[in-house]
Structure formats: C-alpha cells, structure tokens
CSV table of C-alpha atoms and ligand atoms in Angstrom, one decimal:
chain,number,residue,atom,x,y,z
A,1,UNK,CA,6.3,-10.1,7.1
A,2,UNK,CA,6.4,-8.4,3.6
A,3,UNK,CA,5.8,-9.9,0.4
A,4,UNK,CA,5.7,-8.4,-2.4
A,5,UNK,CA,4.4,-10.8,-4.0
A,6,UNK,CA,3.2,-13.5,-5.7
A,7,UNK,CA,-0.3,-13.5,-5.1
A,8,UNK,CA,-1.6,-14.1,-8.4
A,9,UNK,CA,-2.4,-18.0,-6.7
A,10,UNK,CA,-3.9,-17.4,-3.8
A,11,UNK,CA,-6.5,-14.9,-6.1
A,12,UNK,CA,-8.9,-17.2,-6.7
A,13,UNK,CA,-11.1,-16.0,-4.3
A,14,UNK,CA,-10.8,-12.7,-4.8
A,15,UNK,CA,-14.2,-12.2,-7.7
A,16,UNK,CA,-14.0,-9.5,-10.8
A,17,UNK,CA,-16.9,-10.3,-12.3
A,18,UNK,CA,-19.2,-8.0,-10.5
A,19,UNK,CA,-16.9,-4.7,-10.9
A,20,UNK,CA,-18.2,-1.4,-12.4
A,21,UNK,CA,-16.1,-0.2,-15.4
A,22,UNK,CA,-13.5,1.8,-13.8
A,23,UNK,CA,-13.6,-0.2,-10.2
A,24,UNK,CA,-10.5,-1.9,-9.8
A,25,UNK,CA,-11.3,-3.0,-6.1
A,26,UNK,CA,-14.5,-3.1,-4.8
A,27,UNK,CA,-15.8,-4.0,-1.1
A,28,UNK,CA,-19.7,-4.6,-0.7
A,29,UNK,CA,-21.5,-5.0,2.8
A,30,UNK,CA,-18.3,-6.4,3.9
A,31,UNK,CA,-18.3,-8.0,6.6
A,32,UNK,CA,-14.9,-10.3,8.8
A,33,UNK,CA,-15.6,-12.4,11.8
A,34,UNK,CA,-12.4,-14.1,12.2
A,35,UNK,CA,-12.6,-18.0,13.9
A,36,UNK,CA,-11.7,-16.8,17.5
A,37,UNK,CA,-15.1,-14.8,17.4
A,38,UNK,CA,-13.5,-11.1,17.2
A,39,UNK,CA,-15.3,-8.9,14.6
A,40,UNK,CA,-12.6,-7.1,12.7
A,41,UNK,CA,-15.3,-5.7,10.3
A,42,UNK,CA,-18.6,-4.6,9.5
A,43,UNK,CA,-20.3,-3.3,6.8
A,44,UNK,CA,-17.5,-2.0,4.5
A,45,UNK,CA,-18.6,-0.5,1.5
A,46,UNK,CA,-15.7,1.0,-0.6
A,47,UNK,CA,-14.6,1.4,-4.2
A,48,UNK,CA,-11.3,1.9,-5.5
A,49,UNK,CA,-11.2,3.3,-9.2
A,50,UNK,CA,-8.3,2.7,-11.6
A,51,UNK,CA,-5.2,4.6,-11.2
A,52,UNK,CA,-6.5,6.3,-7.7
A,53,UNK,CA,-4.7,6.3,-4.3
A,54,UNK,CA,-7.2,5.9,-1.6
A,55,UNK,CA,-5.6,6.1,2.1
A,56,UNK,CA,-6.8,3.8,5.5
A,57,UNK,CA,-7.0,5.5,8.8
A,58,UNK,CA,-8.2,4.3,12.0
A,59,UNK,CA,-8.0,3.1,15.3
A,60,UNK,CA,-5.3,0.0,16.1
A,61,UNK,CA,-7.0,-3.1,15.6
A,62,UNK,CA,-9.8,-1.2,13.3
A,63,UNK,CA,-8.8,-3.4,11.0
A,64,UNK,CA,-7.5,-2.6,8.6
A,65,UNK,CA,-4.9,-5.1,7.9
A,66,UNK,CA,-7.8,-7.2,7.4
A,67,UNK,CA,-9.0,-5.0,4.7
A,68,UNK,CA,-5.5,-5.0,3.1
A,69,UNK,CA,-5.7,-9.0,3.2
A,70,UNK,CA,-9.1,-9.2,2.0
A,71,UNK,CA,-8.1,-7.3,-0.8
A,72,UNK,CA,-5.3,-9.6,-1.4
A,73,UNK,CA,-6.9,-12.9,-1.2
A,74,UNK,CA,-4.8,-14.1,1.8
A,75,UNK,CA,-8.6,-13.7,3.9
A,76,UNK,CA,-12.2,-15.2,3.2
A,77,UNK,CA,-14.9,-12.1,3.7
A,78,UNK,CA,-17.3,-13.8,6.7
A,79,UNK,CA,-19.6,-11.5,5.1
A,80,UNK,CA,-20.4,-9.8,1.5
A,81,UNK,CA,-18.0,-9.6,-1.0
A,82,UNK,CA,-14.4,-8.1,-2.6
A,83,UNK,CA,-13.7,-7.5,-6.4
A,84,UNK,CA,-10.4,-6.8,-7.7
A,85,UNK,CA,-10.0,-6.0,-10.9
A,86,UNK,CA,-6.4,-8.0,-11.3
A,87,UNK,CA,-4.0,-10.5,-10.4
A,88,UNK,CA,-1.4,-8.1,-11.0
A,89,UNK,CA,-1.3,-6.9,-7.3
A,90,UNK,CA,1.7,-5.8,-5.1
A,91,UNK,CA,1.7,-6.1,-1.1
A,92,UNK,CA,4.0,-3.9,1.0
A,93,UNK,CA,4.0,-4.3,4.7
A,94,UNK,CA,6.1,-2.7,8.0
A,95,UNK,CA,8.9,-4.8,7.7
A,96,UNK,CA,10.0,-5.5,4.6
A,97,UNK,CA,11.8,-9.0,5.1
A,98,UNK,CA,14.9,-9.5,2.9
A,99,UNK,CA,16.9,-12.1,2.2
A,100,UNK,CA,19.5,-11.5,4.3
A,101,UNK,CA,22.4,-13.5,1.9
A,102,UNK,CA,21.1,-11.5,-1.0
A,103,UNK,CA,22.0,-8.8,-2.6
A,104,UNK,CA,19.9,-6.0,-3.5
A,105,UNK,CA,19.2,-7.3,-7.1
A,106,UNK,CA,18.6,-10.5,-6.0
A,107,UNK,CA,16.4,-9.8,-3.6
A,108,UNK,CA,14.7,-7.9,-5.9
A,109,UNK,CA,14.7,-10.4,-8.9
A,110,UNK,CA,13.7,-13.4,-6.5
A,111,UNK,CA,9.8,-13.5,-7.2
A,112,UNK,CA,8.4,-16.2,-8.8
A,113,UNK,CA,6.3,-14.1,-10.9
A,114,UNK,CA,9.5,-12.7,-12.8
A,115,UNK,CA,10.9,-16.2,-13.1
A,116,UNK,CA,8.2,-17.2,-15.3
A,117,UNK,CA,9.2,-14.0,-17.8
A,118,UNK,CA,11.7,-14.3,-20.4
A,119,UNK,CA,15.0,-13.3,-18.8
A,120,UNK,CA,16.0,-10.7,-20.2
A,121,UNK,CA,12.3,-9.5,-19.7
A,122,UNK,CA,12.7,-10.2,-16.3
A,123,UNK,CA,16.1,-8.5,-15.9
A,124,UNK,CA,15.2,-5.1,-17.5
A,125,UNK,CA,12.4,-5.0,-14.6
A,126,UNK,CA,14.5,-5.5,-11.9
A,127,UNK,CA,17.4,-3.0,-13.0
A,128,UNK,CA,14.1,-1.0,-13.5
A,129,UNK,CA,12.6,-1.3,-10.0
A,130,UNK,CA,16.3,-0.6,-8.2
A,131,UNK,CA,16.5,2.5,-10.9
A,132,UNK,CA,13.2,3.7,-9.7
A,133,UNK,CA,13.6,4.0,-6.2
A,134,UNK,CA,17.4,5.3,-6.6
A,135,UNK,CA,19.4,2.2,-5.1
A,136,UNK,CA,21.3,1.3,-8.9
A,137,UNK,CA,24.3,2.4,-6.3
A,138,UNK,CA,24.1,-0.3,-4.1
A,139,UNK,CA,21.7,-3.7,-6.3
A,140,UNK,CA,25.0,-5.9,-5.6
A,141,UNK,CA,25.0,-5.3,-1.6
A,142,UNK,CA,23.7,-7.1,0.8
A,143,UNK,CA,20.3,-6.3,3.5
A,144,UNK,CA,22.6,-5.7,6.7
A,145,UNK,CA,25.2,-3.0,5.0
A,146,UNK,CA,21.8,-0.9,3.9
A,147,UNK,CA,19.9,1.3,6.1
A,148,UNK,CA,16.2,1.1,7.5
A,149,UNK,CA,14.9,3.8,4.5
A,150,UNK,CA,17.2,1.9,1.8
A,151,UNK,CA,15.8,-1.6,3.1
A,152,UNK,CA,12.2,-0.9,2.6
A,153,UNK,CA,12.9,1.1,-1.4
A,154,UNK,CA,14.3,-2.3,-1.7
A,155,UNK,CA,11.0,-3.8,-0.7
A,156,UNK,CA,9.5,-0.8,-3.0
A,157,UNK,CA,11.5,-2.4,-5.7
A,158,UNK,CA,10.8,-5.7,-5.1
A,159,UNK,CA,6.5,-5.2,-5.9
A,160,UNK,CA,7.5,-2.4,-8.5
A,161,UNK,CA,9.7,-5.3,-10.3
A,162,UNK,CA,6.1,-7.2,-11.3
A,163,UNK,CA,4.7,-3.6,-12.6
A,164,UNK,CA,1.4,-4.4,-10.8
A,165,UNK,CA,-1.8,-2.7,-11.0
A,166,UNK,CA,-3.1,-3.0,-7.7
A,167,UNK,CA,-0.4,-1.6,-4.3
A,168,UNK,CA,-1.9,-2.9,-0.8
A,169,UNK,CA,-0.2,-0.8,1.2
A,170,UNK,CA,0.0,-1.9,5.0
A,171,UNK,CA,1.7,0.9,7.2
A,172,UNK,CA,5.1,0.6,5.1
A,173,UNK,CA,6.9,3.5,6.1
A,174,UNK,CA,5.8,2.9,10.2
A,175,UNK,CA,9.1,1.5,11.4
A,176,UNK,CA,10.7,4.5,9.7
A,177,UNK,CA,12.5,7.6,11.6
A,178,UNK,CA,10.5,10.9,10.7
A,179,UNK,CA,12.8,11.8,8.1
A,180,UNK,CA,13.5,8.6,6.6
A,181,UNK,CA,9.7,8.7,6.4
A,182,UNK,CA,9.6,12.0,4.4
A,183,UNK,CA,11.3,11.0,1.6
A,184,UNK,CA,10.1,7.7,1.2
A,185,UNK,CA,6.0,9.7,0.9
A,186,UNK,CA,8.1,12.0,-1.8
A,187,UNK,CA,9.6,8.7,-3.7
A,188,UNK,CA,6.0,6.6,-3.4
A,189,UNK,CA,4.4,10.2,-4.5
A,190,UNK,CA,7.2,10.1,-7.2
A,191,UNK,CA,6.4,6.2,-9.0
A,192,UNK,CA,2.9,7.4,-8.4
A,193,UNK,CA,3.1,9.8,-10.7
A,194,UNK,CA,5.0,7.7,-12.9
A,195,UNK,CA,3.3,4.5,-13.0
A,196,UNK,CA,-0.5,5.0,-11.5
A,197,UNK,CA,-1.2,2.3,-10.6
A,198,UNK,CA,-4.1,1.9,-7.8
A,199,UNK,CA,-2.9,2.2,-3.9
A,200,UNK,CA,-4.5,1.6,-1.2
A,201,UNK,CA,-2.7,2.8,2.0
A,202,UNK,CA,-3.1,2.1,5.4
A,203,UNK,CA,-1.8,4.1,7.8
A,204,UNK,CA,-1.2,6.2,10.9
A,205,UNK,CA,-0.5,9.3,9.8
A,206,UNK,CA,-3.0,11.1,9.1
A,207,UNK,CA,-0.6,13.9,7.3
A,208,UNK,CA,0.9,11.2,5.6
A,209,UNK,CA,-2.5,10.1,4.3
A,210,UNK,CA,-3.7,13.8,3.0
A,211,UNK,CA,-0.3,14.5,1.4
A,212,UNK,CA,-0.4,10.6,-0.9
A,213,UNK,CA,-4.2,9.9,-1.2
A,214,UNK,CA,-6.8,11.3,-3.5
A,215,UNK,CA,-9.5,10.1,-0.5
A,216,UNK,CA,-9.0,9.4,2.8
A,217,UNK,CA,-10.9,6.4,4.2
A,218,UNK,CA,-11.9,6.9,8.3
A,219,UNK,CA,-12.7,3.7,10.0
A,220,UNK,CA,-14.2,3.2,13.7
A,221,UNK,CA,-12.8,1.3,16.6
A,222,UNK,CA,-13.3,-2.3,16.1
A,223,UNK,CA,-15.4,-3.6,14.7
A,224,UNK,CA,-14.2,-1.8,11.8
A,225,UNK,CA,-16.7,-0.3,10.1
A,226,UNK,CA,-16.4,3.4,7.5
A,227,UNK,CA,-17.2,6.9,9.0
A,228,UNK,CA,-16.5,8.9,7.0
A,229,UNK,CA,-14.8,9.1,2.9
A,230,UNK,CA,-12.8,12.2,2.5
A,231,UNK,CA,-12.2,13.7,-0.6
A,232,UNK,CA,-8.4,14.9,-0.7
A,233,UNK,CA,-7.8,18.6,-2.7
A,234,UNK,CA,-5.1,19.2,-3.5
A,235,UNK,CA,-3.4,19.0,-7.0
A,236,UNK,CA,-0.8,16.9,-8.4
A,237,UNK,CA,1.6,16.1,-9.0
A,238,UNK,CA,2.3,16.5,-5.0
A,239,UNK,CA,5.9,17.7,-3.9
A,240,UNK,CA,7.0,18.4,-0.2
A,241,UNK,CA,6.0,22.5,-0.3
A,242,UNK,CA,2.3,20.9,0.0
A,243,UNK,CA,3.4,20.8,4.2
A,244,UNK,CA,3.3,24.1,4.4
A,245,UNK,CA,0.1,25.3,2.4
A,246,UNK,CA,-2.8,26.0,4.6
A,247,UNK,CA,-5.4,24.0,2.3
A,248,UNK,CA,-3.0,21.0,3.2
A,249,UNK,CA,-3.2,21.8,7.0
A,250,UNK,CA,-6.4,22.3,6.8
A,251,UNK,CA,-7.4,19.2,5.4
A,252,UNK,CA,-4.8,17.4,7.9
A,253,UNK,CA,-6.8,19.1,10.6
A,254,UNK,CA,-10.2,18.5,9.1
A,255,UNK,CA,-9.1,14.1,9.4
A,256,UNK,CA,-7.8,14.5,12.8
A,257,UNK,CA,-10.5,16.2,14.2
A,258,UNK,CA,-13.2,13.3,12.5
A,259,UNK,CA,-10.0,10.5,14.1
A,260,UNK,CA,-10.7,11.7,17.3
A,261,UNK,CA,-14.3,11.3,17.3
A,262,UNK,CA,-13.9,7.8,16.5
A,263,UNK,CA,-12.0,7.1,19.0
B,1,ADP,P1,-5.1,-3.0,12.2
B,1,ADP,O1,-4.8,-3.1,11.3
B,1,ADP,O2,-6.5,-2.0,12.0
B,1,ADP,O3,-4.9,-2.3,13.4
B,1,ADP,P2,-6.3,-6.0,12.3
B,1,ADP,O4,-7.2,-6.2,10.9
B,1,ADP,O5,-4.8,-6.4,12.3
B,1,ADP,O6,-5.9,-3.9,12.7
B,1,ADP,O7,-6.8,-6.4,13.3
B,1,ADP,C1,-8.7,-5.8,13.3
B,1,ADP,C2,-9.0,-7.2,14.8
B,1,ADP,O8,-8.9,-8.4,14.6
B,1,ADP,C3,-8.1,-7.2,15.7
B,1,ADP,O9,-9.0,-7.1,17.0
B,1,ADP,C4,-7.0,-8.1,15.5
B,1,ADP,O10,-7.3,-9.3,17.3
B,1,ADP,C5,-8.5,-9.0,15.0
B,1,ADP,N1,-7.3,-10.2,14.2
B,1,ADP,C6,-6.8,-9.5,12.8
B,1,ADP,N2,-6.2,-10.9,12.7
B,1,ADP,C7,-6.9,-12.1,13.3
B,1,ADP,C8,-6.1,-13.4,13.0
B,1,ADP,N3,-6.2,-13.6,12.2
B,1,ADP,N4,-7.1,-14.0,13.8
B,1,ADP,C9,-8.0,-13.4,14.9
B,1,ADP,N5,-8.1,-12.6,15.0
B,1,ADP,C10,-7.4,-11.6,14.1
C-alpha cells in the first residue's frame, strides 16, 4: 500500500519529548516482537538529525519496514522508545497505489490534511508538487496512462504536497526498471536539495544508499540489529557523474562487504 500520508492521527504514541535539539527521529533501545512471536528488531539505537538522509540496508526480513512503521506510529514498540520531532511526516511505499479513476492532479490533492488548508493554499501546494516531479503535462491524465516511473512520481508528489518535515521511504524504487530507478534517484536528490526534509530510506541497493544518503545503516539478519553505521563521504549536491568516481565506488564496495558479513 502507498500512503502519503495522513499519519498525524496515528502518531499519538510517538513521543517527541526526549528528542535532543537537532534530532528529528530517534530510536532508543528499540525492540519489536510481533504477536506471532517473531522478533523483528532488537536493541536498535539510532538518531537522525534534522535535514539528514539516512539509508537502511540489510537482508530481507531484518525489520527495515518494521522500523519505518514504528517511526510512523503505525506499530507500537515492544521495548524501548521511538521519538519523532514533528507530525509532518510523509510515507512512501514501493507500490504507488493511486486511485485509478482520479487524474494525477486529484490523486495528489486527495489527502485529508490538504483538505484542512485554505483552498488556494492547497491548490498551490498541489501544483508545486506536480511541477517538482515534472508531471505538469500529465496532470489531467489517469494513472493507467502513465509509466511505472511516472506513477511513482505521482506518489512522491502526493507526499510532497504536504511539505513533510520527515519522509519515510520504504523501497520506493524497488519495482522500477534500472533506468527509471536511476532517474528517480536523481529526482529525489534534486528534491532533497530544494526541500531538505529529514529522510529515512529503506533500500536493497547499496549503490542507491551511497548515492542518496548521508549515513548508511547496515542491519543484521533477523532479529534486526544495527551492525554498522557508515558516514557517506561525498559532497552535495550529488549528480549522476558520481557513479564513476573512485570514492563512490570504494564506499559502495565497503558497505557491500559489511552487508555480506551479516547475511
Ligand atoms: P524487511 O523490511 O527488512 O524485509 P520486515 O520489517 O518486513 O523486514 O519484517 C521483519 C520480520 O517481521 C519478518 O520476519 C516478518 O515476517 C515479520 N513481520 C513483519 N510484519 C509482521 C506482522 N505484521 N506480523 C507478524 N510478523 C511480521
């Protein structure tokens, strides 16, 4: 499911009272055991600074999605705490489930939070978001007439229209072909340059993590624990040329090796 995101009402359990200044998301001694008895996360300590982009990589089933759902307040932790310094949170999932009968513009506009804004303000936000993802020529079309990449851009625009301070992205480009995926990575980098939201980004792709993130968190197989946190040493703004630079390639290699070690 793609939600982008009327989360505010679900965030009551996500406490911000013990967030240190400059931090936007913080997990402390976090543990999560589902009702089925599966322990998805154990002893996770992680803080994300305001305006920082953090990528999470790890084997399938290590609790990455669980971590994002906890940040969104969609699940309650079994142990430890989650703190999020804002209620302005956008959530983007792998499948950009759009309303098939509604145009791109209506899909972006149909969010509860936007409805509470003055109509002109909401309209401006919607148009800005559509422009930001480059879909202005397709605003009146239905989702079925769009490519997979364009549908994902609608999903991004829907989240951006709320101007969220925190973006939670769960494998947002996982279902796209490689070329479209690369385009979307650059688009996200560009949006990040302009809007500087705080982001937690789950991905299977180490190269994507290094391209996008300020830090990459490597998690172990279930129960997910943090095995390493690697600072990405690459200047911003970042562009496509980075993929060929030795420093980028070295960092991808280093993190890939760490990841191999936890499987
Ligand atoms: P990842 O995103 O890293 O693939 P998940 O967070 O989806 O991992 O899942 C971590 C573990 O928790 C898996 O073993 C999964 O089967 C289990 N799990 C996820 N969601 C639920 C749920 N709602 N109920 C029970 N177990 C779940």
